[in-house]
mmCIF file of C-alpha atoms in Angstrom:
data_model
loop_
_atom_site.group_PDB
_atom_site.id
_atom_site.type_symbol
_atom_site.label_atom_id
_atom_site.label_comp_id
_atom_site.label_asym_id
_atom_site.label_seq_id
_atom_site.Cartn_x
_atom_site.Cartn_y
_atom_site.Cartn_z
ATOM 1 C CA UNK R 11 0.000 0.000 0.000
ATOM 2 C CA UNK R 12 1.042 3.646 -0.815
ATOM 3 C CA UNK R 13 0.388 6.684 0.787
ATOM 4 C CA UNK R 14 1.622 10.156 -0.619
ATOM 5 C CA UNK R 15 4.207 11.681 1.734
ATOM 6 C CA UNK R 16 1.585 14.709 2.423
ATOM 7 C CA UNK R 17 -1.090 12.753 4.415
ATOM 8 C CA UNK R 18 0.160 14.717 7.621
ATOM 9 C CA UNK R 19 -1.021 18.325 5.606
ATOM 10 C CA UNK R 20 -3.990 16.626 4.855
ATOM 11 C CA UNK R 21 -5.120 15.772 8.248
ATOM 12 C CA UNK R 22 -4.170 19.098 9.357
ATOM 13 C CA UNK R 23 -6.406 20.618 6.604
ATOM 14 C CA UNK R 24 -9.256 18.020 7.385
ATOM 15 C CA UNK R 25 -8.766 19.764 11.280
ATOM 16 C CA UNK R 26 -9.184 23.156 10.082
ATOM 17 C CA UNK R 27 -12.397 22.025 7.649
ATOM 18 C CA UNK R 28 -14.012 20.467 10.693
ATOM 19 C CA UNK R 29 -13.834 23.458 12.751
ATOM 20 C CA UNK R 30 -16.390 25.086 13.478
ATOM 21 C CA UNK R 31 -17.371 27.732 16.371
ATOM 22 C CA UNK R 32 -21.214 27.136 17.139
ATOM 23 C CA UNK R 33 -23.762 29.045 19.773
ATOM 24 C CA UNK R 34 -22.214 32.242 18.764
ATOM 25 C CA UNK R 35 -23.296 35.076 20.790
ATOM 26 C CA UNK R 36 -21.565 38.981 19.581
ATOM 27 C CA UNK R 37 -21.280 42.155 21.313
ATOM 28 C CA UNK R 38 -19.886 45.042 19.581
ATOM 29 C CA UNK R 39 -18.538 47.159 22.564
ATOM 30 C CA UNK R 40 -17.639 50.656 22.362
ATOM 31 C CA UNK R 41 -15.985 52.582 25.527
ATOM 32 C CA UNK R 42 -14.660 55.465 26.892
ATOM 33 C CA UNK R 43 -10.750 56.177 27.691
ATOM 34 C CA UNK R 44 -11.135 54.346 31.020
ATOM 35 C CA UNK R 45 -12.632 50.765 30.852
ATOM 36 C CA UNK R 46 -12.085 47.309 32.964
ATOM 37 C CA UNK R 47 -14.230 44.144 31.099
ATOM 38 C CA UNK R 48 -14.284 41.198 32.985
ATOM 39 C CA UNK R 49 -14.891 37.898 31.315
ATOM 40 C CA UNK R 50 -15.960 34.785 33.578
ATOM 41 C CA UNK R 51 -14.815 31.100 33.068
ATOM 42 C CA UNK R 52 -16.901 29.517 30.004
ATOM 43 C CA UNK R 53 -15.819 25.574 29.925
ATOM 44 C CA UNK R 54 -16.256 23.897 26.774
ATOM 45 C CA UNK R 55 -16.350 27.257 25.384
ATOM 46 C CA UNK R 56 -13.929 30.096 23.544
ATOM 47 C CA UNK R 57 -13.729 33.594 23.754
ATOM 48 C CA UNK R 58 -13.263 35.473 20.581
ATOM 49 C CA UNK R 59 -11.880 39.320 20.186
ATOM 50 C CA UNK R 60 -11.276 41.763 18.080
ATOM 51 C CA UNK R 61 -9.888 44.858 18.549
ATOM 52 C CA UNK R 62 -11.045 47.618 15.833
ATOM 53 C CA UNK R 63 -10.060 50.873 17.478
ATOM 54 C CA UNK R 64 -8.174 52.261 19.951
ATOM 55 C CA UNK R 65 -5.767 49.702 22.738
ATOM 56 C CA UNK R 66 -6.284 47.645 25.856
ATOM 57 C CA UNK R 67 -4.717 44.956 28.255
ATOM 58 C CA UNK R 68 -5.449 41.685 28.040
ATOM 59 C CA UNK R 69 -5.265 39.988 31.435
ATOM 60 C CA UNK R 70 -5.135 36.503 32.243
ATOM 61 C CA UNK R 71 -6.225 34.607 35.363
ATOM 62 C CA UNK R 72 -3.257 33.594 36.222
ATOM 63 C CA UNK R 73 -1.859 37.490 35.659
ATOM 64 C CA UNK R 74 -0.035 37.468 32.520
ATOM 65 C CA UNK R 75 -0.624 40.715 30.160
ATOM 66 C CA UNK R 76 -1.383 41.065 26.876
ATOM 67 C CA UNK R 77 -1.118 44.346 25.092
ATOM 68 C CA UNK R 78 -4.093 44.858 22.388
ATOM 69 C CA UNK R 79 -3.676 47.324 19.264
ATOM 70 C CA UNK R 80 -6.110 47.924 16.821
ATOM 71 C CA UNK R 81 -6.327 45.043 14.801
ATOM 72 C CA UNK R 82 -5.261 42.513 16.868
ATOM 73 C CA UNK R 83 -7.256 39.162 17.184
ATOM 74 C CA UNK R 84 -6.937 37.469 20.344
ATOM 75 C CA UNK R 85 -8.525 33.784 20.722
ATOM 76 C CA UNK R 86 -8.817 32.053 23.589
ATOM 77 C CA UNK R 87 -9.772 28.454 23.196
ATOM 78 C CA UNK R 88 -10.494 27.043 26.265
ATOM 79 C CA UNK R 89 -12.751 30.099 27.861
ATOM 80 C CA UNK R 90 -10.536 30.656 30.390
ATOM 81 C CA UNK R 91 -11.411 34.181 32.584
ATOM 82 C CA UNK R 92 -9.725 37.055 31.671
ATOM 83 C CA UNK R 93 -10.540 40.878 31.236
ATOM 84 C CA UNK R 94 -9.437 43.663 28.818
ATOM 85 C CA UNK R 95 -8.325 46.941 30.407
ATOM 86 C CA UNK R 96 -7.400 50.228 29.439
ATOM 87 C CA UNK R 97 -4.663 50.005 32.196
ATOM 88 C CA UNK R 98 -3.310 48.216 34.577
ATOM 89 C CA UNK R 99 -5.073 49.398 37.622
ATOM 90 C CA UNK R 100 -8.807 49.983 36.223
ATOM 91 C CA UNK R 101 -11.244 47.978 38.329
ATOM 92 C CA UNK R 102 -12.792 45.334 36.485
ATOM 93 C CA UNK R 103 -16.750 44.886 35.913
ATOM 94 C CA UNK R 104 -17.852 41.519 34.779
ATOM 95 C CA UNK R 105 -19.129 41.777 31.210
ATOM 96 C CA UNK R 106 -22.623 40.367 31.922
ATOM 97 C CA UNK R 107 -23.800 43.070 34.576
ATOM 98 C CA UNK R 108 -23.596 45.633 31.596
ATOM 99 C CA UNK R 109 -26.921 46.578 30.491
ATOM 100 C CA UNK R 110 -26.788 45.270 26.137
ATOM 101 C CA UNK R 111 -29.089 46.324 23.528
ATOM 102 C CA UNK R 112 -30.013 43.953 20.853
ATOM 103 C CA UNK R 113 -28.901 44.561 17.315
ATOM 104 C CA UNK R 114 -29.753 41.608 15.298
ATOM 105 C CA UNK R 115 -29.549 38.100 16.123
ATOM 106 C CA UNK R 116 -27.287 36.992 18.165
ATOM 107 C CA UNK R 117 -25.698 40.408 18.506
ATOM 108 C CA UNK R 118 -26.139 43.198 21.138
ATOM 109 C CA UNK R 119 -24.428 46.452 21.663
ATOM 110 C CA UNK R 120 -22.606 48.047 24.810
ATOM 111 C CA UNK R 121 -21.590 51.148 25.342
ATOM 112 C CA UNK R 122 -19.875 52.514 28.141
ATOM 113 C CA UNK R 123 -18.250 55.801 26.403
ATOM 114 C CA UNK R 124 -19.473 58.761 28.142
ATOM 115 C CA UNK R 125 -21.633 61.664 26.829
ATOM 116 C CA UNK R 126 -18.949 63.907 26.890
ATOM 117 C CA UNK R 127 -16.855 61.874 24.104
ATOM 118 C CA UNK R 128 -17.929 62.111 20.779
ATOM 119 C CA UNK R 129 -16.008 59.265 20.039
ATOM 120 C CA UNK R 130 -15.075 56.120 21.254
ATOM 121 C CA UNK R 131 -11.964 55.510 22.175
ATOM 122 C CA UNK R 132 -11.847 51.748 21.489
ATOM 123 C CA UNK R 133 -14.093 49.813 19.672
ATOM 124 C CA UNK R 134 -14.280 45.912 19.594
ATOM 125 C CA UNK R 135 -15.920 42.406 18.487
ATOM 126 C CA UNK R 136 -16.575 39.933 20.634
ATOM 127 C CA UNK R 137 -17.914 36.771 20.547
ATOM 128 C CA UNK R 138 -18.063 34.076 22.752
ATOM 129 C CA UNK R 139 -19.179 30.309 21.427
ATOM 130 C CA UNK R 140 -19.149 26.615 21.458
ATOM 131 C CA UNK R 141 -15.295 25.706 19.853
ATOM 132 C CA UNK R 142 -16.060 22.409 17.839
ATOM 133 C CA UNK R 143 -13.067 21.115 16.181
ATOM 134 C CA UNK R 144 -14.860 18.242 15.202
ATOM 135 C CA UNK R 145 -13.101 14.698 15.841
ATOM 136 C CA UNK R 146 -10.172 16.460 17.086
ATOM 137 C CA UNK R 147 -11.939 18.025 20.230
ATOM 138 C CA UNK R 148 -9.055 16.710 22.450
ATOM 139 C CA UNK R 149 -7.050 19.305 20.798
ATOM 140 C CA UNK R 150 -8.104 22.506 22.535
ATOM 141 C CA UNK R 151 -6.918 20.895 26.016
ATOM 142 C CA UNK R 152 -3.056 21.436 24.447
ATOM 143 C CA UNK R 153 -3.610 24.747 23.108
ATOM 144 C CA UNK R 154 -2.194 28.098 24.752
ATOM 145 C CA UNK R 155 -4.472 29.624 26.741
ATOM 146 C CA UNK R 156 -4.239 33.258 24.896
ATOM 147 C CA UNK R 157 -3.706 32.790 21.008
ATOM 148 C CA UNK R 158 -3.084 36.365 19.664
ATOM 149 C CA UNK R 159 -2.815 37.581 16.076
ATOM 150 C CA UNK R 160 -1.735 40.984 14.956
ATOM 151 C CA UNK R 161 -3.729 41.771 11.827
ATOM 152 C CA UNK R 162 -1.089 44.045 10.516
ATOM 153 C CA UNK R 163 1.832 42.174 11.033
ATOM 154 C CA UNK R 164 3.370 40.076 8.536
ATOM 155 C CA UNK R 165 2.977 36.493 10.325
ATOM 156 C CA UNK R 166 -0.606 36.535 9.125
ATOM 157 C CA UNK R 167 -0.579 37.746 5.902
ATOM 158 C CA UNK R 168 -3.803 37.145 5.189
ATOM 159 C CA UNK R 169 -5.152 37.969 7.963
ATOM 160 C CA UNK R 170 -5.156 41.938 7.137
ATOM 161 C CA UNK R 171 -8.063 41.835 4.600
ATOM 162 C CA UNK R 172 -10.347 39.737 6.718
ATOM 163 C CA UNK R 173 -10.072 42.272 9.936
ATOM 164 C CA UNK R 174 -10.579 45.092 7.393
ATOM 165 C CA UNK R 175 -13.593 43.610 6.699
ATOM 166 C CA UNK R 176 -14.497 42.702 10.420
ATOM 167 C CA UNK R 177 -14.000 46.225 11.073
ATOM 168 C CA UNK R 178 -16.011 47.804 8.246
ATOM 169 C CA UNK R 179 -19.132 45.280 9.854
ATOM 170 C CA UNK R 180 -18.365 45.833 13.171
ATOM 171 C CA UNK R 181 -18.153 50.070 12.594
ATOM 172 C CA UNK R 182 -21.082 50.045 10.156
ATOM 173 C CA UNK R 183 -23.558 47.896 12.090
ATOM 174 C CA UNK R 184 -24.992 46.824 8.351
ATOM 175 C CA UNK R 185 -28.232 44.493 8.128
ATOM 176 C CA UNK R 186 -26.948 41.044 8.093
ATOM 177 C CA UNK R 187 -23.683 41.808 9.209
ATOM 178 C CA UNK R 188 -24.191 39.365 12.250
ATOM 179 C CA UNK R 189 -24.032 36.323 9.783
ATOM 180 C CA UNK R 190 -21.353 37.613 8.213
ATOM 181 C CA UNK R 191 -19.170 38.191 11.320
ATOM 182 C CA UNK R 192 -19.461 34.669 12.314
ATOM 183 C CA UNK R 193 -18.002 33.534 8.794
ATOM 184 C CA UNK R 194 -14.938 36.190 9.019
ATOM 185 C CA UNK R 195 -14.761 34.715 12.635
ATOM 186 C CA UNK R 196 -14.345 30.863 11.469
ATOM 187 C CA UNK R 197 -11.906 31.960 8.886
ATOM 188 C CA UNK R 198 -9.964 33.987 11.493
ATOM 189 C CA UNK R 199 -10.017 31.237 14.216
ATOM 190 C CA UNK R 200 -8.948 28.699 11.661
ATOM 191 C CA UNK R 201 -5.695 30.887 10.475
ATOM 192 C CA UNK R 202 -4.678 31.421 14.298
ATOM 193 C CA UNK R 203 -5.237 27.959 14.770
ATOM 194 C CA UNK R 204 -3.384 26.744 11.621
ATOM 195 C CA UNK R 205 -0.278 28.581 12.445
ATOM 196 C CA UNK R 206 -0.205 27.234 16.224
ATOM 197 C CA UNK R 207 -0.019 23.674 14.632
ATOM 198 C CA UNK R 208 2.702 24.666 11.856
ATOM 199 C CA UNK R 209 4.917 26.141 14.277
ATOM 200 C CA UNK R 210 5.262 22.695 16.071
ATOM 201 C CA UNK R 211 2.142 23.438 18.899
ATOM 202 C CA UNK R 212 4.563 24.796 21.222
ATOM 203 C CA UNK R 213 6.198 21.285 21.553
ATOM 204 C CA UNK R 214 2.384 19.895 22.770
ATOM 205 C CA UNK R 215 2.451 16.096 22.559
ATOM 206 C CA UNK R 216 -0.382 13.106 22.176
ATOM 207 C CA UNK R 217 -2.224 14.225 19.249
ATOM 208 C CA UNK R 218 -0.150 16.809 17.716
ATOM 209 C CA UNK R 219 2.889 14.727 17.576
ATOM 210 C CA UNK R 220 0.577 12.226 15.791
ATOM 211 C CA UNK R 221 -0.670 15.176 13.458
ATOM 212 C CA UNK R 222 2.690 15.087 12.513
ATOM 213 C CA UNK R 223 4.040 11.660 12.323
ATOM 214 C CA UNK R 224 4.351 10.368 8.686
ATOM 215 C CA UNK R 225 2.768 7.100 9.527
ATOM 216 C CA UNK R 226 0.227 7.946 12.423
ATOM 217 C CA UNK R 227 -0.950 10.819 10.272
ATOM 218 C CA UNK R 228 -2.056 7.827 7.487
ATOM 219 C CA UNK R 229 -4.663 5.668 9.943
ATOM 220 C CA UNK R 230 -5.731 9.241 11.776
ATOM 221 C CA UNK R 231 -6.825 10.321 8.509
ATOM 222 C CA UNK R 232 -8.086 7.753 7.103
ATOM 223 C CA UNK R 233 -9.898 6.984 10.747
ATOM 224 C CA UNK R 234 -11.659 10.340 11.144
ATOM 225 C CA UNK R 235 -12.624 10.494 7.375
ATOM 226 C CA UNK R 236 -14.484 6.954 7.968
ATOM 227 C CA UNK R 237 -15.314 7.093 11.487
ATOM 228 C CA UNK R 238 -17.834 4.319 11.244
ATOM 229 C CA UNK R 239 -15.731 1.611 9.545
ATOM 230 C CA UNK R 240 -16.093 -1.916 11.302
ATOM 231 C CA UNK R 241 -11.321 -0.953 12.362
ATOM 232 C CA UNK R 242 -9.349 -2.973 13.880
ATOM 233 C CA UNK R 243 -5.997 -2.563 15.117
ATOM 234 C CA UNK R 244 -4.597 -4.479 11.866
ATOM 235 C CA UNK R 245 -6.825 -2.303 9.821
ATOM 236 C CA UNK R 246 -5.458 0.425 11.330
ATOM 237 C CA UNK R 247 -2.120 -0.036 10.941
ATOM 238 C CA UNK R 248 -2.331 -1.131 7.084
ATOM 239 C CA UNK R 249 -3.104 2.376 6.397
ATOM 240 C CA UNK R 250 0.087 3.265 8.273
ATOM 241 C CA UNK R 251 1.893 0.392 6.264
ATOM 242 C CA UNK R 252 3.595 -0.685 9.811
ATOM 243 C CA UNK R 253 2.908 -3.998 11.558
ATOM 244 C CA UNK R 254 0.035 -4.598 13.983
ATOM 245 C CA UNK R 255 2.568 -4.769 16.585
ATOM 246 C CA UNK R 256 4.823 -1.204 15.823
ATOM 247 C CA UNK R 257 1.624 0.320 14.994
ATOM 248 C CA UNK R 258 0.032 -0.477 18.831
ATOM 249 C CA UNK R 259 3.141 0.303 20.492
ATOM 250 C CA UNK R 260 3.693 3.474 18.850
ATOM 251 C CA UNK R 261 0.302 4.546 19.011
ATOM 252 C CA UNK R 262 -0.013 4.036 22.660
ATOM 253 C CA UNK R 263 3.568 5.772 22.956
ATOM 254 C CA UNK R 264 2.779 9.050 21.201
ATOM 255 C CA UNK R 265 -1.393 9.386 21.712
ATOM 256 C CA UNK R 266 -1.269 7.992 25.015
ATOM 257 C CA UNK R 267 -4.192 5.666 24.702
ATOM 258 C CA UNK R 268 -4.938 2.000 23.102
ATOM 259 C CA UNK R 269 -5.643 2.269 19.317
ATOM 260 C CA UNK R 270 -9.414 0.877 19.824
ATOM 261 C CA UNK R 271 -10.023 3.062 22.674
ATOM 262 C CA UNK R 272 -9.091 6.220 20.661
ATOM 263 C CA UNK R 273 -11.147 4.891 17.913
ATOM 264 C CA UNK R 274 -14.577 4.510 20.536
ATOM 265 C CA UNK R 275 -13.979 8.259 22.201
ATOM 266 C CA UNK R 276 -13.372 9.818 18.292
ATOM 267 C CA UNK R 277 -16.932 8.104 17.752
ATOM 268 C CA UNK R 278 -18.746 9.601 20.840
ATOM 269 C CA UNK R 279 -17.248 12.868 20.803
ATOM 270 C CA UNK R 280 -18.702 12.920 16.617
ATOM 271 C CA UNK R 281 -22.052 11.627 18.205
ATOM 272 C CA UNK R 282 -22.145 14.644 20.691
ATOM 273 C CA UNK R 283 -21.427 17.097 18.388
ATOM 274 C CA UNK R 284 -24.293 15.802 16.034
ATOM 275 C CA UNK R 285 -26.503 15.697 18.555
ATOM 276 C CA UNK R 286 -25.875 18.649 19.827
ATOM 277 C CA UNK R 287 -25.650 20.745 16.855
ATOM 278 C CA UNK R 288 -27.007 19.002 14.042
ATOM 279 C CA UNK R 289 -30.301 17.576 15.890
ATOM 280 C CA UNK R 290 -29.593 14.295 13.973
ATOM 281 C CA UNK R 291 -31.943 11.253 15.339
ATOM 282 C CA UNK R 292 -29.783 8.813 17.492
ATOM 283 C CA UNK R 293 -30.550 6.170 15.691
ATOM 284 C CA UNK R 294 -28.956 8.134 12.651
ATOM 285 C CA UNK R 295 -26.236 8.634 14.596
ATOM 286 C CA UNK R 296 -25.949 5.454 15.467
ATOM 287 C CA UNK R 297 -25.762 3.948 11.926
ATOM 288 C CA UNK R 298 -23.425 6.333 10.842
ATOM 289 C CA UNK R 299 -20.924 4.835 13.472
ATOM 290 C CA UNK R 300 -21.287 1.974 12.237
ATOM 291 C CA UNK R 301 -23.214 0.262 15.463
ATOM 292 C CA UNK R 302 -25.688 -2.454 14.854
ATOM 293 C CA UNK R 303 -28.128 -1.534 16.914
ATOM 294 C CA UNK R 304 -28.576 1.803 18.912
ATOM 295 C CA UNK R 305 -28.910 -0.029 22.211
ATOM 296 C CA UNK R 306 -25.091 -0.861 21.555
ATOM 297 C CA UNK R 307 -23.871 2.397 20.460
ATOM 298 C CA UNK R 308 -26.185 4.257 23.623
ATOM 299 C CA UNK R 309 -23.871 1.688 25.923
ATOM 300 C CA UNK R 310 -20.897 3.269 24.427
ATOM 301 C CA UNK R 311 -22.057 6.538 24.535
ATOM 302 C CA UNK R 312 -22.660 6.206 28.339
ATOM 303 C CA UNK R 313 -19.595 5.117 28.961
ATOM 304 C CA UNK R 314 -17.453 7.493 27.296
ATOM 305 C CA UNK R 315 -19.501 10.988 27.885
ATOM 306 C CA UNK R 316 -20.972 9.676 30.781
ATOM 307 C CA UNK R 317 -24.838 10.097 30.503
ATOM 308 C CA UNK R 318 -27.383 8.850 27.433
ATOM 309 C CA UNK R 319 -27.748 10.083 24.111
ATOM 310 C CA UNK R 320 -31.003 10.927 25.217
ATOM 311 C CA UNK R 321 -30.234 13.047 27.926
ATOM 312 C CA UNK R 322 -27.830 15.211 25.276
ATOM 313 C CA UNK R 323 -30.780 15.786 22.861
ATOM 314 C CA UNK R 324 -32.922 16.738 26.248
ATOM 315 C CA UNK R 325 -30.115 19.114 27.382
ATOM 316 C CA UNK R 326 -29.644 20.795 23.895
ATOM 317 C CA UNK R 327 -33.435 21.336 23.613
ATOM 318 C CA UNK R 328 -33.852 23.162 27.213
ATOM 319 C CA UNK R 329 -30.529 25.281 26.032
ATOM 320 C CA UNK R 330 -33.057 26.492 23.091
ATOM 321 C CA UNK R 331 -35.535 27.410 25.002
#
């Protein structure tokens, strides 16, 4: 069996396809000179910023700084709390306390600039939402907490276009500009994530290293492009074109878990996310998996997430509510 040597690229590029950032709720937030935003602790969620006018801080729980120009993009992929200052001893008031206008679906407005000031003196984006990467959900545990891009520099290059246009919306307030947001947004969030993983993921291990391993990279891709294929360890490693033997061993050595077992938790996190955001029928679900019967693949689905597939389609329809 052959494989062309660029597999790795490709399951990188099937990452950045499957990502998606779902649930997303904007605010386009325009202050005064003086300004503390707090941001609590959203798990399972990311925190999305842009910066169109003006500077700020960027402060971490655990007290690291960040300093915000206009055009920055900052991503933060595991909703960790945080707030965004105009200096370092502002007090902080937690984002949600602040009266918001609606503007559109999805969207409200906030603004603390005073009377006095005719104009703002910084303006920004921000979104907060459900950060699906797809089968690769186990990734956002290894990313940085803060993942900042500066739309003018040259590390991005295409970056600079997109937050031009992000900042037209965000300044114009245009009907339909909502939707639109949310698509520059995806496209942003994939870029900063893209360049995370080609500059080596900060030396991150398990699943990166795998990302990135010639062989691995074969059965990963071929495994989350045909999730519900009856695989086996042998199966498995014939797409890596190793033995049954090198493939298990190195498998468990660089992913940290049995082939078989990554193969089951790939499957239910998939299920979730098509439950949750795709309203698909379990027994769809189920089929697409590849389980014979959806008494089977609910006994899976308990074990791995830790409650029914039923009581995910009851959670996501009270969320809706």
């Amino acid at each position: 069996m052959s494989h062309a040597p660029s597999q790795p690229t490709d399951l990188i590029s099937e990452l950045l396809t499957g990502m998606r950032l779902h649930g997303v709720q904007y605010r386009r937030i325009q202050t005064g000179p003086t300004f503390g935003l707090g941001f609590p602790p959203k798990p399972g969620h990311a925190y999305f910023h842009y910066l169109a006018v003006g500077t700020a801080i960027l402060r971490g729980a655990d007290g690291s700084q960040h300093r915000l120009s206009a055009g920055d993009v900052v991503l933060l992929p595991r909703g960790e709390e945080h707030a965004l200052l105009s200096g370092d001893e502002h007090p902080v008031q937690c984002l949600e306390t602040i009266d918001a206008a609606p503007l559109g679906d999805a969207v409200s407005g906030i603004d603390t600039c005073p009377s006095t000031h005719a104009v703002p003196s910084a303006v920004l984006f921000h979104g907060c939402m459900v950060f699906d990467l797809g089968g690769m959900q186990g990734l956002s545990k290894v990313m940085p907490a803060v993942m900042l891009a500066d739309g003018n520099g040259t590390q991005f290059p295409g970056l600079l276009p997109m937050v031009d246009a992000m900042k037209r919306e965000v300044c114009s307030g245009r009907i339909g500009y909502a939707g639109i947001l949310s698509r520059l947004a995806d496209a942003v969030a994939a870029m900063i994530v893209r360049d995370w993983v080609e500059r080596g993921c900060d030396g991150a291990s398990g699943l990166v290293m795998a990302m990135r391993d010639p062989r691995l990279s074969l059965s990963l891709l071929a495994l989350h492009r045909d999730p519900g294929r009856d695989w086996s360890v042998e199966a498995l490693a014939a797409e890596s074109n190793i033995s049954r033997s090198v493939f298990a061993d190195r498998f468990q050595t660089v992913i940290g878990t049995a082939p078989l077992r990554y193969v089951t938790e790939l499957r239910m996190q998939l299920a979730s996310q098509w439950l949750t955001h795709q309203s698909l029928p379990i027994e769809v679900v189920a089929e697409r998996l590849g389980y014979a019967s959806q008494a089977a693949f609910s006994r899976a689905y308990k074990r791995v997430i830790g409650h029914s597939p039923g009581a995910t389609r009851r959670g996501r329809a009270l969320a809706s509510r």
